[in-house]
Amino acid sequence: MELLVTVVLLTFLMAIAVGIIVLRDLLAGVILLGLYSLVAAGIFVVMDAVDVAFTEAAVGCGISTILFLGAMSFTKHDQKPRGHDSLIAIVFVVLAGGLLIYGTLDMPYYGDPNSPAQTHPELTQHYLYKSMDETGMPNVVTSVLASYRGYDTLGETVVVFTAGIAVLSLLGLIRRRPEDDAPEDAPGDIPRHSSDDSGVDS
Amino acid sequence: MKLYPRQRHRVLQIVTKLVIPFVLLFALYVQFHGDYGPGGGFQAGVIFASAFILHGLIFGLQRTRQVITPTALRILMAIGVLIYLGTGIVSMFLGGNLLDYGVLAHDPKHGQHWGIFAVELGVGVTVTAVMISLFYGFASRR
């Protein structure tokens, strides 16, 4: 049953990926990217990686879709038509993809309990069985992320901070002209004494 | 009853007003329940920011800028990293290594608890501020 769900979700993922490549409409592409993240989050849930699924759903499906839509307001909605696809490029892509697949043959099988990472006494064994005694955290993911590997997470936080600084220095926080931003009337506003468009039932 | 252009989003506005408190509350739950269930600073920060982004999309950026100003966001971005680093440095002053939370309290487990709490808070604050300012950056240029 779990295998069936995984296969169906992976098929969806491939179909969406092909759709993203084929579509010229950027808006549809962005929406499909959000869908891709959602399906990927579903796969992570099936794999019992709930924390990763949560992050994927919140970041990949939520925020990045909105940021892509925001970035699209700088540009046109259609991709520029490409010339003919060069044969050499296809050969190289197929070759590189084949090499990557060949590389995965050396990796342990999915969920293999005898893989080196699972059996090493200082890795999974230590974290899974000693985490509760050492940190008192029922969620091993949190204890690894924030305590055992706290230094890495410090680096990640600094990366997020740096990315924010970089985007701000590129885009700036230039104040939009007020007339562009004229907000619509919202409930709770002090009613402006405008002429005829303030009353609902006239 | 006639609907004028300015009132075409009235339903969305009211529904958004109802939804935003729950989004914020859920973000806080994810933030502070990360020790026991799935979640943590990164996810909570993104969810917290999405409430402000929703507000910006529905009510206009000008209003959201009044709720949380770009200057405040820049300060919050730095404060998050400083909370994280400060936790590490405090644990150094108390005789441990950098980010060695065991020394923060008499019982090492309580120390770990406090340390992880502070660190996740720092992550959450930074991620929230960065996400909202990214949205401001993209949405305020047309």
Short mmCIF file of C-alpha atoms in Angstrom, two decimals:
data_model
loop_
_atom_site.label_atom_id
_atom_site.label_comp_id
_atom_site.label_asym_id
_atom_site.label_seq_id
_atom_site.Cartn_x
_atom_site.Cartn_y
_atom_site.Cartn_z
CA MET A 1 0.00 0.00 0.00
CA GLU A 2 2.77 2.40 0.97
CA LEU A 3 4.63 1.40 -2.19
CA LEU A 4 1.54 2.16 -4.28
CA VAL A 5 1.20 5.64 -2.71
CA THR A 6 4.89 6.34 -3.29
CA VAL A 7 4.72 5.24 -6.91
CA VAL A 8 1.62 7.34 -7.60
CA LEU A 9 3.16 10.41 -5.95
CA LEU A 10 6.45 10.00 -7.83
CA THR A 11 4.53 9.66 -11.10
CA PHE A 12 2.71 12.90 -10.30
CA LEU A 13 6.08 14.51 -9.55
CA MET A 14 7.47 13.46 -12.93
CA ALA A 15 4.37 14.64 -14.79
CA ILE A 16 4.53 18.02 -13.04
CA ALA A 17 8.26 18.35 -13.78
CA VAL A 18 7.67 17.66 -17.48
CA GLY A 19 4.82 20.16 -17.42
CA ILE A 20 7.08 22.85 -15.93
CA ILE A 21 9.68 22.28 -18.66
CA VAL A 22 7.19 22.23 -21.52
CA LEU A 23 4.99 25.17 -20.51
CA ARG A 24 5.89 28.59 -21.88
CA ASP A 25 3.45 30.43 -19.63
CA LEU A 26 5.45 31.54 -16.58
CA LEU A 27 2.39 31.96 -14.34
CA ALA A 28 1.35 28.35 -14.94
CA GLY A 29 4.96 27.32 -14.35
CA VAL A 30 5.06 29.04 -10.97
CA ILE A 31 1.78 27.45 -9.91
CA LEU A 32 3.09 24.04 -11.02
CA LEU A 33 6.26 24.64 -8.96
CA GLY A 34 4.07 25.12 -5.89
CA LEU A 35 2.22 21.90 -6.76
CA TYR A 36 5.57 20.12 -7.17
CA SER A 37 6.54 21.15 -3.65
CA LEU A 38 3.20 19.99 -2.28
CA VAL A 39 3.56 16.54 -3.88
CA ALA A 40 7.17 16.36 -2.64
CA ALA A 41 5.89 17.16 0.87
CA GLY A 42 3.43 14.29 0.50
CA ILE A 43 6.29 11.95 -0.41
CA PHE A 44 8.23 13.10 2.67
CA VAL A 45 5.20 12.34 4.85
CA VAL A 46 5.04 8.82 3.39
CA MET A 47 8.75 8.48 4.27
CA ASP A 48 7.93 9.55 7.88
CA ALA A 49 10.09 12.68 7.55
CA VAL A 50 7.40 14.97 8.95
CA ASP A 51 9.72 17.87 9.77
CA VAL A 52 11.09 17.99 6.23
CA ALA A 53 7.58 17.71 4.79
CA PHE A 54 6.48 20.61 6.97
CA THR A 55 9.34 22.78 5.76
CA GLU A 56 8.76 21.81 2.14
CA ALA A 57 5.05 22.64 2.36
CA ALA A 58 5.62 25.97 4.12
CA VAL A 59 8.66 27.21 2.18
CA GLY A 60 8.41 25.51 -1.21
CA CYS A 61 4.66 25.64 -1.63
CA GLY A 62 3.85 28.83 0.26
CA ILE A 63 6.50 31.49 0.44
CA SER A 64 8.52 30.75 -2.68
CA THR A 65 5.40 30.68 -4.86
CA ILE A 66 4.48 34.14 -3.60
CA LEU A 67 8.05 35.40 -4.09
CA PHE A 68 8.10 33.98 -7.63
CA LEU A 69 4.81 35.76 -8.35
CA GLY A 70 6.34 38.94 -6.95
CA ALA A 71 9.42 38.49 -9.12
CA MET A 72 7.19 37.92 -12.14
CA SER A 73 5.80 41.41 -11.78
CA PHE A 74 9.24 42.62 -12.96
CA THR A 75 9.00 40.71 -16.20
CA LYS A 76 6.63 39.41 -18.86
CA HIS A 77 4.30 36.47 -18.38
CA ASP A 78 5.62 34.43 -21.29
CA GLN A 79 8.94 32.76 -21.77
CA LYS A 80 10.95 34.04 -24.71
CA PRO A 81 10.68 31.49 -27.55
CA ARG A 82 13.91 29.55 -27.84
CA GLY A 83 15.64 28.54 -31.03
CA HIS A 84 15.96 24.91 -31.99
CA ASP A 85 17.34 22.62 -29.28
CA SER A 86 20.91 21.74 -30.07
CA LEU A 87 21.74 18.04 -30.41
CA ILE A 88 25.02 18.36 -28.51
CA ALA A 89 23.19 19.82 -25.50
CA ILE A 90 20.78 16.86 -25.42
CA VAL A 91 23.67 14.39 -25.66
CA PHE A 92 25.45 16.10 -22.75
CA VAL A 93 22.31 16.23 -20.61
CA VAL A 94 21.59 12.55 -21.19
CA LEU A 95 25.23 11.70 -20.45
CA ALA A 96 25.30 13.72 -17.22
CA GLY A 97 21.97 12.25 -16.11
CA GLY A 98 23.20 8.74 -16.86
CA LEU A 99 26.35 9.36 -14.81
CA LEU A 100 24.27 10.60 -11.88
CA ILE A 101 22.06 7.49 -12.01
CA TYR A 102 25.18 5.33 -12.25
CA GLY A 103 26.49 7.10 -9.15
CA THR A 104 23.39 6.21 -7.13
CA LEU A 105 24.03 2.49 -7.72
CA ASP A 106 26.75 2.63 -5.05
CA MET A 107 24.39 4.07 -2.46
CA PRO A 108 22.62 1.82 0.08
CA TYR A 109 19.04 0.90 -0.73
CA TYR A 110 16.23 3.10 0.60
CA GLY A 111 15.57 2.25 4.25
CA ASP A 112 18.38 -0.33 4.38
CA PRO A 113 18.93 -1.07 8.11
CA ASN A 114 22.47 -2.33 7.46
CA SER A 115 23.74 0.81 5.74
CA PRO A 116 26.85 2.39 7.33
CA ALA A 117 24.93 5.45 8.52
CA GLN A 118 22.44 3.26 10.40
CA THR A 119 24.95 0.92 12.04
CA HIS A 120 27.71 3.38 12.98
CA PRO A 121 27.73 3.54 16.81
CA GLU A 122 28.37 7.30 16.94
CA LEU A 123 25.71 8.36 14.42
CA THR A 124 22.14 7.12 14.24
CA GLN A 125 22.55 4.71 17.14
CA HIS A 126 23.79 7.44 19.45
CA TYR A 127 21.25 10.07 18.41
CA LEU A 128 18.24 7.76 18.41
CA TYR A 129 18.89 6.01 21.72
CA LYS A 130 20.78 8.61 23.79
CA SER A 131 19.01 11.81 22.70
CA MET A 132 16.25 11.52 25.29
CA ASP A 133 18.76 11.00 28.12
CA GLU A 134 21.13 13.73 27.01
CA THR A 135 18.76 16.51 25.94
CA GLY A 136 15.31 15.51 27.22
CA MET A 137 13.80 16.20 23.79
CA PRO A 138 11.25 13.69 22.50
CA ASN A 139 11.75 14.99 18.95
CA VAL A 140 15.15 13.75 17.80
CA VAL A 141 15.08 16.04 14.76
CA THR A 142 14.96 19.10 17.02
CA SER A 143 17.68 17.83 19.34
CA VAL A 144 20.00 17.07 16.41
CA LEU A 145 19.20 20.35 14.66
CA ALA A 146 19.47 22.70 17.62
CA SER A 147 21.77 20.90 20.06
CA TYR A 148 24.06 18.27 18.53
CA ARG A 149 24.43 20.24 15.32
CA GLY A 150 23.79 23.68 16.79
CA TYR A 151 26.82 25.11 15.09
CA ASP A 152 25.48 24.13 11.64
CA THR A 153 22.12 25.70 12.42
CA LEU A 154 23.89 28.88 13.49
CA GLY A 155 25.48 28.89 10.04
CA GLU A 156 22.09 28.36 8.39
CA THR A 157 20.59 31.26 10.33
CA VAL A 158 23.46 33.49 9.24
CA VAL A 159 22.87 32.34 5.64
CA VAL A 160 19.19 33.36 5.86
CA PHE A 161 20.27 36.69 7.37
CA THR A 162 22.86 37.22 4.62
CA ALA A 163 20.31 36.37 1.92
CA GLY A 164 17.94 38.94 3.39
CA ILE A 165 20.69 41.58 3.43
CA ALA A 166 21.67 40.73 -0.15
CA VAL A 167 18.13 40.99 -1.49
CA LEU A 168 17.56 44.23 0.37
CA SER A 169 20.75 45.74 -1.04
CA LEU A 170 19.78 44.66 -4.57
CA LEU A 171 16.09 45.57 -4.51
CA GLY A 172 16.20 48.17 -1.78
CA LEU A 173 13.14 49.15 0.13
CA ILE A 174 12.21 51.99 -2.16
CA ARG A 175 8.96 53.47 -1.06
CA ARG A 176 6.35 53.13 -3.70
CA ARG A 177 4.56 56.30 -4.72
CA PRO A 178 1.50 56.59 -2.52
CA GLU A 179 -0.93 56.80 -5.42
CA ASP A 180 0.26 53.42 -6.75
CA ASP A 181 -0.44 51.86 -3.43
CA ALA A 182 -3.81 53.40 -2.71
CA PRO A 183 -5.32 50.77 -0.45
CA GLU A 184 -8.89 49.69 -0.84
CA ASP A 185 -11.37 50.51 1.85
CA ALA A 186 -11.17 47.91 4.55
CA PRO A 187 -13.49 47.16 7.43
CA GLY A 188 -12.36 49.00 10.52
CA ASP A 189 -11.09 52.05 8.66
CA ILE A 190 -12.08 55.54 9.59
CA PRO A 191 -14.48 56.32 6.75
CA ARG A 192 -13.17 59.01 4.44
CA HIS A 193 -15.78 61.60 3.57
CA SER A 194 -15.64 60.81 -0.13
CA SER A 195 -18.50 61.48 -2.46
CA ASP A 196 -20.52 58.52 -3.59
CA ASP A 197 -18.43 55.39 -3.34
CA SER A 198 -18.51 55.03 0.42
CA GLY A 199 -22.05 53.81 0.93
CA VAL A 200 -22.88 50.20 0.22
CA ASP A 201 -26.62 50.55 -0.09
CA SER A 202 -27.45 53.62 -2.05
CA MET B 1 -27.25 47.05 -3.43
CA LYS B 2 -24.47 48.22 -5.65
CA LEU B 3 -20.89 47.15 -5.31
CA TYR B 4 -18.34 49.82 -6.11
CA PRO B 5 -14.81 48.95 -7.22
CA ARG B 6 -13.40 49.79 -3.83
CA GLN B 7 -15.55 47.20 -2.12
CA ARG B 8 -14.98 44.24 -4.42
CA HIS B 9 -12.60 42.55 -1.96
CA ARG B 10 -14.87 42.95 1.05
CA VAL B 11 -15.43 39.19 1.55
CA LEU B 12 -11.72 38.44 1.21
CA GLN B 13 -10.89 41.21 3.66
CA ILE B 14 -13.25 39.96 6.33
CA VAL B 15 -12.23 36.32 5.90
CA THR B 16 -8.57 37.35 6.08
CA LYS B 17 -9.20 39.24 9.30
CA LEU B 18 -10.74 36.09 10.74
CA VAL B 19 -7.93 33.82 9.55
CA ILE B 20 -4.84 35.85 10.48
CA PRO B 21 -5.06 35.32 14.29
CA PHE B 22 -5.23 31.56 13.80
CA VAL B 23 -2.24 31.60 11.44
CA LEU B 24 -0.23 33.56 14.02
CA LEU B 25 -1.33 31.23 16.81
CA PHE B 26 -0.42 28.17 14.75
CA ALA B 27 3.01 29.68 14.05
CA LEU B 28 3.58 30.16 17.78
CA TYR B 29 2.45 26.58 18.41
CA VAL B 30 4.89 25.27 15.80
CA GLN B 31 7.64 27.44 17.28
CA PHE B 32 7.26 26.40 20.90
CA HIS B 33 6.07 22.84 20.37
CA GLY B 34 9.02 21.93 18.16
CA ASP B 35 10.62 19.96 21.00
CA TYR B 36 7.73 17.50 21.05
CA GLY B 37 6.25 17.47 17.58
CA PRO B 38 7.32 18.38 14.08
CA GLY B 39 8.28 22.00 13.67
CA GLY B 40 10.80 24.50 14.86
CA GLY B 41 12.12 27.95 14.16
CA PHE B 42 12.36 27.75 10.38
CA GLN B 43 8.82 26.50 9.80
CA ALA B 44 7.32 28.77 12.45
CA GLY B 45 9.10 31.80 10.99
CA VAL B 46 7.73 31.10 7.53
CA ILE B 47 4.18 30.58 8.83
CA PHE B 48 4.38 33.73 10.95
CA ALA B 49 5.60 35.71 7.94
CA SER B 50 2.86 34.28 5.73
CA ALA B 51 0.24 35.90 7.98
CA PHE B 52 1.80 39.32 7.29
CA ILE B 53 2.14 38.53 3.58
CA LEU B 54 -1.55 37.58 3.45
CA HIS B 55 -2.36 40.88 5.12
CA GLY B 56 -0.21 42.70 2.57
CA LEU B 57 -1.85 40.95 -0.38
CA ILE B 58 -5.40 41.66 0.74
CA PHE B 59 -5.17 45.02 2.48
CA GLY B 60 -2.40 46.64 0.47
CA LEU B 61 1.27 47.01 1.27
CA GLN B 62 0.85 50.45 2.80
CA ARG B 63 -1.20 49.11 5.68
CA THR B 64 1.20 46.24 6.35
CA ARG B 65 4.10 48.69 6.39
CA GLN B 66 2.29 50.50 9.18
CA VAL B 67 1.90 47.26 11.13
CA ILE B 68 5.55 46.31 10.85
CA THR B 69 7.92 48.84 9.32
CA PRO B 70 10.90 47.93 7.11
CA THR B 71 13.24 49.46 9.68
CA ALA B 72 11.83 47.22 12.41
CA LEU B 73 12.31 44.24 10.10
CA ARG B 74 15.97 45.07 9.53
CA ILE B 75 16.52 45.31 13.27
CA LEU B 76 14.64 42.05 13.91
CA MET B 77 16.74 40.26 11.28
CA ALA B 78 19.88 41.09 13.23
CA ILE B 79 18.28 40.45 16.64
CA GLY B 80 17.48 36.85 15.70
CA VAL B 81 21.07 36.06 14.80
CA LEU B 82 22.24 37.86 17.96
CA ILE B 83 19.88 35.78 20.15
CA TYR B 84 21.37 32.62 18.64
CA LEU B 85 24.97 33.75 18.96
CA GLY B 86 24.31 35.24 22.39
CA THR B 87 23.06 31.88 23.67
CA GLY B 88 26.29 30.31 22.50
CA ILE B 89 28.44 32.99 24.08
CA VAL B 90 26.54 32.85 27.39
CA SER B 91 27.17 29.13 27.52
CA MET B 92 30.87 29.86 26.90
CA PHE B 93 30.96 32.32 29.81
CA LEU B 94 29.30 29.73 32.05
CA GLY B 95 32.16 27.35 31.46
CA GLY B 96 30.99 25.23 28.54
CA ASN B 97 31.88 25.24 24.88
CA LEU B 98 30.14 27.44 22.30
CA LEU B 99 26.47 26.38 22.11
CA ASP B 100 26.97 23.81 24.88
CA TYR B 101 23.59 24.33 26.53
CA GLY B 102 24.10 21.87 29.38
CA VAL B 103 25.73 24.56 31.54
CA LEU B 104 22.80 27.00 31.25
CA ALA B 105 20.98 25.44 34.23
CA HIS B 106 21.88 23.23 37.17
CA ASP B 107 20.32 20.19 35.55
CA PRO B 108 21.98 19.66 32.13
CA LYS B 109 18.62 18.57 30.69
CA HIS B 110 16.99 21.83 31.75
CA GLY B 111 19.97 23.67 30.32
CA GLN B 112 19.48 21.88 27.01
CA HIS B 113 15.81 22.80 27.12
CA TRP B 114 16.50 26.49 27.69
CA GLY B 115 19.27 26.55 25.11
CA ILE B 116 17.17 24.95 22.37
CA PHE B 117 14.26 27.24 23.24
CA ALA B 118 16.43 30.36 22.86
CA VAL B 119 18.13 29.15 19.71
CA GLU B 120 14.84 28.26 18.00
CA LEU B 121 13.47 31.64 18.99
CA GLY B 122 16.44 33.32 17.31
CA VAL B 123 15.93 31.27 14.15
CA GLY B 124 12.22 32.08 14.11
CA VAL B 125 12.75 35.83 14.51
CA THR B 126 15.36 36.00 11.74
CA VAL B 127 13.35 33.86 9.30
CA THR B 128 10.17 35.87 9.91
CA ALA B 129 11.93 39.20 9.38
CA VAL B 130 13.80 38.04 6.27
CA MET B 131 10.69 36.55 4.66
CA ILE B 132 8.57 39.66 5.25
CA SER B 133 11.30 41.97 3.97
CA LEU B 134 11.75 39.79 0.87
CA PHE B 135 8.03 40.23 0.25
CA TYR B 136 8.32 43.99 0.81
CA GLY B 137 11.29 44.11 -1.55
CA PHE B 138 9.50 42.30 -4.35
CA ALA B 139 6.06 43.80 -3.87
CA SER B 140 7.07 47.44 -3.53
CA ARG B 141 8.70 47.64 -6.95
CA ARG B 142 6.50 47.73 -9.96
#
